[in-house]
Coordinates of C-alpha atoms in Angstrom, one line a residue:
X6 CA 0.0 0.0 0.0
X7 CA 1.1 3.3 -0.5
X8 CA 1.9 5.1 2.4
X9 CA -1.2 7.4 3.1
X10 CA -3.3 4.4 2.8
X11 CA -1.0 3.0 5.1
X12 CA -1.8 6.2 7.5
X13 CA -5.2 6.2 6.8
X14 CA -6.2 2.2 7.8
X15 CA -3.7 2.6 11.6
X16 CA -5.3 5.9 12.3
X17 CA -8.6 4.4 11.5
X18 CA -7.9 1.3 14.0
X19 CA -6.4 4.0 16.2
X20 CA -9.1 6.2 16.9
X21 CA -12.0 3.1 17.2
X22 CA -9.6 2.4 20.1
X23 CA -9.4 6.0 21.5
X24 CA -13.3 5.5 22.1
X25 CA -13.4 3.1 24.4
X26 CA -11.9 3.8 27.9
X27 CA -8.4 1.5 28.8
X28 CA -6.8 2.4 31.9
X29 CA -4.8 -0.2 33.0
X30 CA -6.7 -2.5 35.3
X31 CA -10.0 -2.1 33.2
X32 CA -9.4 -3.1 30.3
X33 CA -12.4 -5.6 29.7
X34 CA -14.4 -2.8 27.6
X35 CA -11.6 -2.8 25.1
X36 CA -10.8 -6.5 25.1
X37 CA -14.3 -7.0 24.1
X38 CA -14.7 -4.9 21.6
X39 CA -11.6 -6.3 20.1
X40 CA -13.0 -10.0 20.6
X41 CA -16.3 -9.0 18.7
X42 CA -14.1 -6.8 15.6
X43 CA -12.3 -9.6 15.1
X44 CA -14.7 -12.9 15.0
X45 CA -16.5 -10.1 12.2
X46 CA -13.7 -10.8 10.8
X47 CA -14.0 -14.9 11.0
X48 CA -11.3 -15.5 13.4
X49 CA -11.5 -17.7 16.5
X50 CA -10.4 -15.8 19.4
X51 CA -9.3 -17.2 22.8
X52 CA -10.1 -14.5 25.8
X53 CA -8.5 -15.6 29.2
X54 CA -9.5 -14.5 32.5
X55 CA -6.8 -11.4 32.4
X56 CA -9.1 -10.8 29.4
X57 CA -5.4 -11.1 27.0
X58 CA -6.4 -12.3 23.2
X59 CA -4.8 -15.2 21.6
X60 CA -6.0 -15.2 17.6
X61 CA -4.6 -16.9 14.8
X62 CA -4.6 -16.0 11.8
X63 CA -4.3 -18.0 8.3
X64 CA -1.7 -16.8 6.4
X65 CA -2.3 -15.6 2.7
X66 CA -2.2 -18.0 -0.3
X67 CA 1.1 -19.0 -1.6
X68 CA 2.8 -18.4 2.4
X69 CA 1.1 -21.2 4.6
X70 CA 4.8 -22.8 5.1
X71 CA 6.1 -19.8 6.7
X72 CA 6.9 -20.1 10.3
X73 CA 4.1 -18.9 12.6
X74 CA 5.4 -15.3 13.9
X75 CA 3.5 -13.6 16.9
X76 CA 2.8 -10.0 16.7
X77 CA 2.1 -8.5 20.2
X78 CA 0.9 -4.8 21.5
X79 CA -0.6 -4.2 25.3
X80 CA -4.3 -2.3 25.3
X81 CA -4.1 -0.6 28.5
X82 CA -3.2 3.1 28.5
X83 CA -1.1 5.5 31.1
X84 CA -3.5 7.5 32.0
X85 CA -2.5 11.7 32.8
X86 CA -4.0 14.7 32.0
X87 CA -3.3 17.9 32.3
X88 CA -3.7 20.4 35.6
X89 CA -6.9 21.6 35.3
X90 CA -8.3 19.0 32.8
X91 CA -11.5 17.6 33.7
X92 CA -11.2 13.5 32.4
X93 CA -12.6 10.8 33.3
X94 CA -10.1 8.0 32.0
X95 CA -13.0 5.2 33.5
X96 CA -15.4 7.5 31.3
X97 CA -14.5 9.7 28.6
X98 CA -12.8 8.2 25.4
X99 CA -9.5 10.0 24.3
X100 CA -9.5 12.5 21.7
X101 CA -6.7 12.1 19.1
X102 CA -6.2 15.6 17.8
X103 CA -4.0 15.4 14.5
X104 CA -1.9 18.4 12.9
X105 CA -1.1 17.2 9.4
X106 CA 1.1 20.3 9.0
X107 CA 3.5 19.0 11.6
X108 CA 2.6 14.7 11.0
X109 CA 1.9 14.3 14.4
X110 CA -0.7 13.5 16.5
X111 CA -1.3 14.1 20.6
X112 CA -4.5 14.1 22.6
X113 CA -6.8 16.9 23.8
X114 CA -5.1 17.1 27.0
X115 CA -4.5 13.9 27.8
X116 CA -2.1 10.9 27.4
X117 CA -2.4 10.1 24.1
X118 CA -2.4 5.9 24.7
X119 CA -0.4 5.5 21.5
X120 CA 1.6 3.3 24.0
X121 CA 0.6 0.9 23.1
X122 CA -2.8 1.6 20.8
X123 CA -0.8 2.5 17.4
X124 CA 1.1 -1.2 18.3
X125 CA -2.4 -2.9 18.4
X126 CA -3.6 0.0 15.3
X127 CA -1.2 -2.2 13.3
X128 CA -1.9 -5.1 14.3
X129 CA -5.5 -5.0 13.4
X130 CA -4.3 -3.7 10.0
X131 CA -2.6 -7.1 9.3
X132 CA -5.7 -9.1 10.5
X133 CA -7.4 -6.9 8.0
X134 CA -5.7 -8.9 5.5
X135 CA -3.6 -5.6 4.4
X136 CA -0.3 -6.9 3.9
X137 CA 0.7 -10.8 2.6
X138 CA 2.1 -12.7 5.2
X139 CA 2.6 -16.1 6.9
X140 CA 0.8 -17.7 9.6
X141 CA 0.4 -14.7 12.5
X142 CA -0.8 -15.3 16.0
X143 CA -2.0 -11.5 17.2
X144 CA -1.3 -11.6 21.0
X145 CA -3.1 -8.6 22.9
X146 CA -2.5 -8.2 26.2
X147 CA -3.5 -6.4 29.2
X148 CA -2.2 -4.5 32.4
X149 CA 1.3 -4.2 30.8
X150 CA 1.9 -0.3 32.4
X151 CA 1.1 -1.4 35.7
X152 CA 2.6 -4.9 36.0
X153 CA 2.3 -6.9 33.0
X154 CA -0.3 -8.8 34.8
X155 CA -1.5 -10.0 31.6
X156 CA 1.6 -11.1 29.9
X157 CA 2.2 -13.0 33.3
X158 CA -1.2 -14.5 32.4
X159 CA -0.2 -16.6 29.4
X160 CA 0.4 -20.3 29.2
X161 CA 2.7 -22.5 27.6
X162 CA 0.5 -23.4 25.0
X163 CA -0.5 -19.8 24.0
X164 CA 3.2 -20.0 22.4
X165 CA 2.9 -23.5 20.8
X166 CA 4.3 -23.5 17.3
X167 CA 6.2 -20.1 17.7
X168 CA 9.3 -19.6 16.4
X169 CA 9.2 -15.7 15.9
X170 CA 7.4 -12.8 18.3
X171 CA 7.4 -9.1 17.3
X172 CA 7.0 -7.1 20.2
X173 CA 5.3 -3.8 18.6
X174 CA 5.7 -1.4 21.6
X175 CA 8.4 0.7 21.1
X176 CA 9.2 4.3 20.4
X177 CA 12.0 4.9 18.3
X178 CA 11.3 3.6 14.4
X179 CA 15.0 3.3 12.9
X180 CA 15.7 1.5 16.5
X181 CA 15.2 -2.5 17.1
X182 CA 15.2 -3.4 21.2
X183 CA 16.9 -6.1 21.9
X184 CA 17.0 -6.1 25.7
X185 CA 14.9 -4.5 28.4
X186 CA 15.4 -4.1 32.3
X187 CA 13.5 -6.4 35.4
X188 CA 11.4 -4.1 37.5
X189 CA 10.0 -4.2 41.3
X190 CA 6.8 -2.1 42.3
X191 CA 7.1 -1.6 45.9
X192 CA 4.9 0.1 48.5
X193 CA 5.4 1.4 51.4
X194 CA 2.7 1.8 53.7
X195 CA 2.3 2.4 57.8
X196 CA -0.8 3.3 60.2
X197 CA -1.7 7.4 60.4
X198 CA -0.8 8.6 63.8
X199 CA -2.8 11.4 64.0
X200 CA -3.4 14.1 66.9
X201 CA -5.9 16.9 67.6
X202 CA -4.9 19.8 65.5
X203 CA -3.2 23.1 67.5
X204 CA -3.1 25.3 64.7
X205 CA -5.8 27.2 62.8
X206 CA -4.8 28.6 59.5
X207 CA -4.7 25.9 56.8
X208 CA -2.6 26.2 53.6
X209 CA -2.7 23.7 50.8
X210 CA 1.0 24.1 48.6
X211 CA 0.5 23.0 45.3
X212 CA 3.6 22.5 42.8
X213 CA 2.4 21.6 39.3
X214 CA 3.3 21.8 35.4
X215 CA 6.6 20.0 36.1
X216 CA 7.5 17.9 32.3
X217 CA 7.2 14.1 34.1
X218 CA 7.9 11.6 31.6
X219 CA 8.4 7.6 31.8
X220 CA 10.0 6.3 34.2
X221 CA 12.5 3.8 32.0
X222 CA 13.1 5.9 29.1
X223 CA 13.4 9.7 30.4
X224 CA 14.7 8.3 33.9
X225 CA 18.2 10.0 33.1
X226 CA 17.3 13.2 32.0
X227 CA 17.0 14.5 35.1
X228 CA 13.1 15.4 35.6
X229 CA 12.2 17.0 38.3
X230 CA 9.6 14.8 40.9
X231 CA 7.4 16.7 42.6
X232 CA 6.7 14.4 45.1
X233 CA 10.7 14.7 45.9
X234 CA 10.4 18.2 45.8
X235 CA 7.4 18.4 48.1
X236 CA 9.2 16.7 50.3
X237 CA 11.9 18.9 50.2
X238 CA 10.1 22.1 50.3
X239 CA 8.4 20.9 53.8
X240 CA 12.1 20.2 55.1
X241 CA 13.1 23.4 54.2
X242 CA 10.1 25.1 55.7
X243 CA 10.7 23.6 59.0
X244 CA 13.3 26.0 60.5
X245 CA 11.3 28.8 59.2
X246 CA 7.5 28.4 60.5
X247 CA 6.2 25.2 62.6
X248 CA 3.6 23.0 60.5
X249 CA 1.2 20.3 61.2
X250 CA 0.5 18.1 58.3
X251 CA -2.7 17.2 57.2
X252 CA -2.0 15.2 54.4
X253 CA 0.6 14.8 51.2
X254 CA -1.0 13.5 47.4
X255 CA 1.1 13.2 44.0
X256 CA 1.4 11.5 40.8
X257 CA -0.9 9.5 38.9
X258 CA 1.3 5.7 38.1
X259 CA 4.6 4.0 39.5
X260 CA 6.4 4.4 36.2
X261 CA 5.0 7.9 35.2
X262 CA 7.8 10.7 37.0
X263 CA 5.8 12.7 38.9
X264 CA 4.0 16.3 37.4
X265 CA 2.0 17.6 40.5
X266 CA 1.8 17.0 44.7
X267 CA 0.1 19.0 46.8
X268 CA 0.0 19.4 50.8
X269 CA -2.2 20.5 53.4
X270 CA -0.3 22.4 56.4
X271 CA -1.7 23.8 59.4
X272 CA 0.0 27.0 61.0
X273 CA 0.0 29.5 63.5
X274 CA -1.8 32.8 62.1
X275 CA 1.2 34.7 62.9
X276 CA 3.2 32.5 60.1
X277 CA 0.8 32.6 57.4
X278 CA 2.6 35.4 55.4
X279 CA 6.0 34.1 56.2
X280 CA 5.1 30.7 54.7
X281 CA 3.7 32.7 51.5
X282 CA 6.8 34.3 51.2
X283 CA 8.9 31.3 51.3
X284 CA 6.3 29.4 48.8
X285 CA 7.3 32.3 46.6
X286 CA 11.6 32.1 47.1
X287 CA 10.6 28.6 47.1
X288 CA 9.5 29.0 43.5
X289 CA 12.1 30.9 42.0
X290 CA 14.4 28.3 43.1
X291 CA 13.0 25.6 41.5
X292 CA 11.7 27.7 38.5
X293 CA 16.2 28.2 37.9
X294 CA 16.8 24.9 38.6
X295 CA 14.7 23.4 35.9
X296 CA 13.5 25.7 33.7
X297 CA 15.2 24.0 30.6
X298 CA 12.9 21.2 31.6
X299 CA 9.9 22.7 33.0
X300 CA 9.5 26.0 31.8
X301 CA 5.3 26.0 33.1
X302 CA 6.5 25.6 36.9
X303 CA 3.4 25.9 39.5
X304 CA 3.9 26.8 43.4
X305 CA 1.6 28.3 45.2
X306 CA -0.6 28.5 48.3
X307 CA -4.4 28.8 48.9
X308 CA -6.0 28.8 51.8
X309 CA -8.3 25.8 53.2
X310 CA -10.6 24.1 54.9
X311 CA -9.0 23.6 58.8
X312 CA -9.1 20.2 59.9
X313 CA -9.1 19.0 63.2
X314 CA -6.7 16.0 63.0
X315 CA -3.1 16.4 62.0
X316 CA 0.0 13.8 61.4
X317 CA 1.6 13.5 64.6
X318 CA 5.3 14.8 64.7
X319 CA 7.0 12.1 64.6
X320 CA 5.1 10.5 62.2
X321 CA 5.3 13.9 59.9
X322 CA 9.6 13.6 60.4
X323 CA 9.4 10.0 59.2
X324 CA 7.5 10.9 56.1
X325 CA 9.4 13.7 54.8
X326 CA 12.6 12.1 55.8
X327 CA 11.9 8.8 53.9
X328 CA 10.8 10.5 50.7
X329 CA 13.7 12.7 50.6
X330 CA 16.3 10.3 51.3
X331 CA 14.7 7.3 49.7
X332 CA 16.3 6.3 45.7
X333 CA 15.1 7.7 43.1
X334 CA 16.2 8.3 40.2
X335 CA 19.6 7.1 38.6
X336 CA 21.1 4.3 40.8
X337 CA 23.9 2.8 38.7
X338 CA 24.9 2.9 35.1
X339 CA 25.9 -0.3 32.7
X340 CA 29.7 -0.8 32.3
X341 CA 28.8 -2.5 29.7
X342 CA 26.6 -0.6 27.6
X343 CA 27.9 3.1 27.5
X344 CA 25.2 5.6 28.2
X345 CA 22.6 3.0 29.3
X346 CA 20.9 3.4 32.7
X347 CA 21.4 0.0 35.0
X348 CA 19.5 0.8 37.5
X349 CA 17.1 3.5 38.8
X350 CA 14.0 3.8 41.1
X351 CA 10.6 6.3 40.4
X352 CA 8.1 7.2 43.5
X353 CA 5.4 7.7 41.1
X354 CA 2.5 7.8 43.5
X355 CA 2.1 9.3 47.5
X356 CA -1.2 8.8 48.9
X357 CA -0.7 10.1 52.5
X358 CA -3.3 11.0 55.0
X359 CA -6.0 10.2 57.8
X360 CA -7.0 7.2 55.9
X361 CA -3.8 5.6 55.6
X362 CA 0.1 5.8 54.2
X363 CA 1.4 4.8 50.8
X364 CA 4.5 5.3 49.1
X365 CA 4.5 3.4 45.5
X366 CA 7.8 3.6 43.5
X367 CA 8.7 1.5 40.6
X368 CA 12.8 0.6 40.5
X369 CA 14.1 -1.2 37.8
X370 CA 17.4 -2.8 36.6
X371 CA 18.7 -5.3 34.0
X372 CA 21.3 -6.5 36.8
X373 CA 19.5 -8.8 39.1
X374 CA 21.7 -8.4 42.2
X375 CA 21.3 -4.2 42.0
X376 CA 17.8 -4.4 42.0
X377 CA 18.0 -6.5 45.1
X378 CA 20.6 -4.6 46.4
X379 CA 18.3 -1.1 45.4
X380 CA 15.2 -2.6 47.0
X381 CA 17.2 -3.5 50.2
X382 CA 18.2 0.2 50.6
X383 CA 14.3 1.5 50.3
X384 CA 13.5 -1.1 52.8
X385 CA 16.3 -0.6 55.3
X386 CA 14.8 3.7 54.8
X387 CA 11.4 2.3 55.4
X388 CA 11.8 0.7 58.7
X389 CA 14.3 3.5 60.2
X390 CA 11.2 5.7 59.1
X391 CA 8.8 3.6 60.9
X392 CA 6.9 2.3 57.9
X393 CA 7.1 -1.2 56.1
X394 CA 7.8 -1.7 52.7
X395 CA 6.3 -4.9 50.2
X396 CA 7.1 -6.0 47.1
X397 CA 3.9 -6.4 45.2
X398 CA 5.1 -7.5 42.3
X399 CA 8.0 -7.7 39.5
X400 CA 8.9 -8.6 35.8
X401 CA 11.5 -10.6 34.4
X402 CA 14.5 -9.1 32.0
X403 CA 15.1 -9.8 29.0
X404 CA 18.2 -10.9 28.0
X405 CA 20.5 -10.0 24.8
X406 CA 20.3 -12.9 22.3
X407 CA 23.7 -12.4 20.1
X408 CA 22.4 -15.0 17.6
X409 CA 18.9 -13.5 17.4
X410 CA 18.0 -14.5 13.1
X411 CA 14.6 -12.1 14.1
X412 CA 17.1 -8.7 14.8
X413 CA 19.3 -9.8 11.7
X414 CA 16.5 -9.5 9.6
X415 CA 14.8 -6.6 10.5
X416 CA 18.2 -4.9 9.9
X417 CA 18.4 -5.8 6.7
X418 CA 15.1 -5.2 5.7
X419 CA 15.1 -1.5 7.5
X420 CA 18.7 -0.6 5.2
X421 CA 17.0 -2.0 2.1
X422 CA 13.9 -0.1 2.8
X423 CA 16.0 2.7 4.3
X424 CA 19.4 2.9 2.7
X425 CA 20.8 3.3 6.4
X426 CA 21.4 0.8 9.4
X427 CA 18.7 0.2 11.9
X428 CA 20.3 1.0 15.6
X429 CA 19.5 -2.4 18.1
X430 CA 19.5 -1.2 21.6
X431 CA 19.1 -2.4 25.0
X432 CA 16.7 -0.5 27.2
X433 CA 16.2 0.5 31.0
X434 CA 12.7 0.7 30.5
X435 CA 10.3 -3.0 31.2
X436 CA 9.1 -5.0 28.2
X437 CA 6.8 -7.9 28.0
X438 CA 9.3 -9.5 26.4
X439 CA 11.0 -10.8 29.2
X440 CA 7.7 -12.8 30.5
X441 CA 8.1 -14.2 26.8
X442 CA 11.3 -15.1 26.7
X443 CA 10.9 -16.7 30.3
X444 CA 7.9 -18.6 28.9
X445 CA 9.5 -20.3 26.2
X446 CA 13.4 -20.4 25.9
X447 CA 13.8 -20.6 22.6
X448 CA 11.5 -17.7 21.0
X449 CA 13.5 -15.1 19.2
X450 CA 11.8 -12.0 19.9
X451 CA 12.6 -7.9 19.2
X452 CA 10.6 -5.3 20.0
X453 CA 10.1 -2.1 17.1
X454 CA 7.6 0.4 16.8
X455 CA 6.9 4.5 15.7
X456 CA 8.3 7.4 16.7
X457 CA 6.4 8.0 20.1
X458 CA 7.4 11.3 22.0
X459 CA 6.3 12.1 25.6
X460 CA 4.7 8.1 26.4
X461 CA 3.2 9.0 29.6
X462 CA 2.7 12.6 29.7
X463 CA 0.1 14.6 28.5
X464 CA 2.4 15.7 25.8
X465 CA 2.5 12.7 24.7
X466 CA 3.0 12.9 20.3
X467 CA 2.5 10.2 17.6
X468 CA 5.0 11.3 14.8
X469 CA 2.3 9.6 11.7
X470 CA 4.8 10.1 9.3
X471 CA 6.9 6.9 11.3
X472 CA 3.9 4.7 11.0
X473 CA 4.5 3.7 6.9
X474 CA 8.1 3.2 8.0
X475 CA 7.4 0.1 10.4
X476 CA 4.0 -1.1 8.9
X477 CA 6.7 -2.0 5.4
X478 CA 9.2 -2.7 7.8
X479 CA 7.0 -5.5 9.2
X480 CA 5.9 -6.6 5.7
X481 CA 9.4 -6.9 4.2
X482 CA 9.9 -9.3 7.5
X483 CA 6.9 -11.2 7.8
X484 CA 7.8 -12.1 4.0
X485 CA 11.8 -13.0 4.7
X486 CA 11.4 -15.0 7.8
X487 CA 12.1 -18.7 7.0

């Protein structure tokens, strides 16, 4: 196909996707409506209790001895929107607003959900019977942003007679992954201790319009977290006025750096100016810091709502101390791999008041004995903090295959099609892959996908003019795989 017709049938697929609400954890809307578009279609699909789709599909005449090649994408959506943006992400279906001036495509205020909907987009083309190829089984899963539950999921037997799987969920076109990091989400969590409330002047901080980013990918470029720098700014108010908290909220998903955190203080009436004015020092500071990376920085106070029960003060110490001190960020880089991140930790989410204590953070590493060694640390931090720390749940790396016939061939097809080399990188950010490659040994498997800019912001951009570039990409494959 040419390559507007190419553009035309993904961003058709795309937006029937954008309709339907897929935050992760609720994704049986979408899995459904995938189910019914493809037995339209005459395919038999299997629909597990993760609500993951397994569906073959016959290859085209003259290629039914070609091996049996998986093409996989996630449904499930990080969802963000922007301060001020009313969304419902259980609700209200995304709208893909398109610039054709610029090729791109972002979201009216939202997260876009091209990670991973323009994966599955593409997929659905192919089942459409748009490009010859071999036997395809189209794996959909589920839950991937929060923890792969649905890759973890499979069985065995959904892999049966696979030689090939083409992971179609990442964000660089001229770049084929061929290894991705193990990750750990981790909460830490402890009883409020609370106390009758001395103070009667409330002031709720806000810090907002910070970039964020993912929590793999832009890990390294030195984002600020606001619910680090929340954390801070209450330290640093501490000689200057006393406080009583009331509570501390930020950020939206453990692998999503943090945009916004608020907190409620409680003070004397005599400090309510002098907090203001170090709110507003507070500001410029941070404004300096990290303009270059957040040039829309928010901090401000507003007055509140007094409530009667406050954090007690040891319990407000233990807080602020462990999310300052705790990792995040950059842990350790490869030595082997120049430039790429080893290890790093995110606290993506801070859920802290009457009700009860949570600290989520997602760390990751492709070295097995740092991310034990990193989630040792947090831990040790936790309990000198008074609060206790679990490991919910983790993936699996994905190791480097050096002999990998799947990456050799999508090079060659991408300088053919390209006249340039492909790049094959390793990544700090958390595949699926490595549940597949765990799952059955002897799958070749490399991940590719269009130029995605922004995956878990509200700034998140489709570049469409990338999408023709992988759909022949895939074709040229599918055809030379033997």
């Amino acid at each position: 196909m040419k390559d507007d017709k190419i553009i035309d049938e993904v961003l058709d697929n795309f937006k029937l996707l954008a309709k339907v609400p897929r935050k992760s954890g609720h994704e049986k809307a979408v899995s459904d409506m995938l189910k019914g578009w493809a037995e339209e279609r005459g395919f038999k699909v299997k629909q597990n209790k993760a609500y993951d789709l397994i569906i073959d599909v016959p290859a085209a005449d003259g290629l039914e001895n070609a091996p049996l090649i998986a093409l996989q994408a996630h449904m499930d959506m990080v969802c963000v929107a922007k301060e001020g943006k009313k969304f419902d992400f259980l609700k209200d279906p995304i709208r893909p607003v398109i610039d054709w001036k610029t090729n791109t495509m972002k979201a009216d205020g939202t997260t876009l959900g091209a990670d991973d909907g323009i994966g599955v987009a593409i997929i659905m083309g192919i089942m459409d019977g748009k490009m010859p190829h071999g036997p395809v089984r189209a794996i959909f899963t589920t839950n991937e942003e929060v923890g792969m539950d649905g890759a973890l999921a499979l069985k065995k037997e959904d892999l049966d007679g696979v030689k090939y799987l083409i992971n179609i969920d990442s964000e660089e076109s001229d770049t084929v992954v061929i290894s991705s990091a193990a990750d750990a989400i981790l909460s830490v969590k402890a009883k409020p201790k609370m106390k009758k409330s001395q103070y009667k002047h409330a002031l709720k901080i806000t810090l907002a319009g910070l970039h964020g980013g993912h929590s793999g990918t832009d890990i390294e470029k030195g984002f600020c977290n606001a619910n680090i720098a929340m954390a801070e700014i209450l330290k640093n108010l501490k000689s200057r006025a006393k406080f009583e908290l009331v509570y501390m909220r930020g950020g939206s998903a453990d692998n999503a750096i943090c945009q916004k955190a608020e907190a409620l203080i409680q003070v004397r009436k005599k400090d309510v100016d002098r907090v203001r004015h170090f709110i507003e020092k507070q500001k410029k500071y941070i404004s300096e810091n990290y303009k270059e990376k957040s040039s829309n920085i928010e901090l401000y106070t507003s007055r509140e709502t007094v409530s009667k029960k406050v954090f007690d003060k040891a319990t407000t110490k233990n807080i602020i101390k462990y999310i300052r001190k705790c990792v995040n960020g950059v842990y350790t880089m490869s030595e082997e791999i120049e430039g790429l991140v080893e290890s790093s930790s995110n606290l993506g989410i801070m859920s802290i008041d009457e009700k009860g204590i949570e600290i989520r953070h997602q760390s990751r590493s492709s070295a097995p004995d740092k991310l034990t060694e990193l989630v040792g640390k947090q831990k040790k931090l936790a309990k000198q903090c008074k609060l206790s720390l679990e490991k919910e749940r983790g993936s699996k790396a994905w190791p480097i295959k050096p002999d990998s016939v799947l990456v050799k061939k999508l090079r060659e097809v991408y300088r053919d099609q390209n006249g340039r080399k492909m790049k094959a990188l390793a990544i700090h950010a958390g595949l699926e892959c490595g549940v597949f490659a765990d799952l059955k040994k002897d799958l070749d498997i490399a991940s590719i996908g269009p130029d995605v800019i922004g995956a878990h912001s509200p700034d998140e951009t489709l570049m469409i003019d990338s999408i023709p570039k992988i759909w022949n990409l895939l074709e040229g494959v599918l055809k030379a795989l033997d």
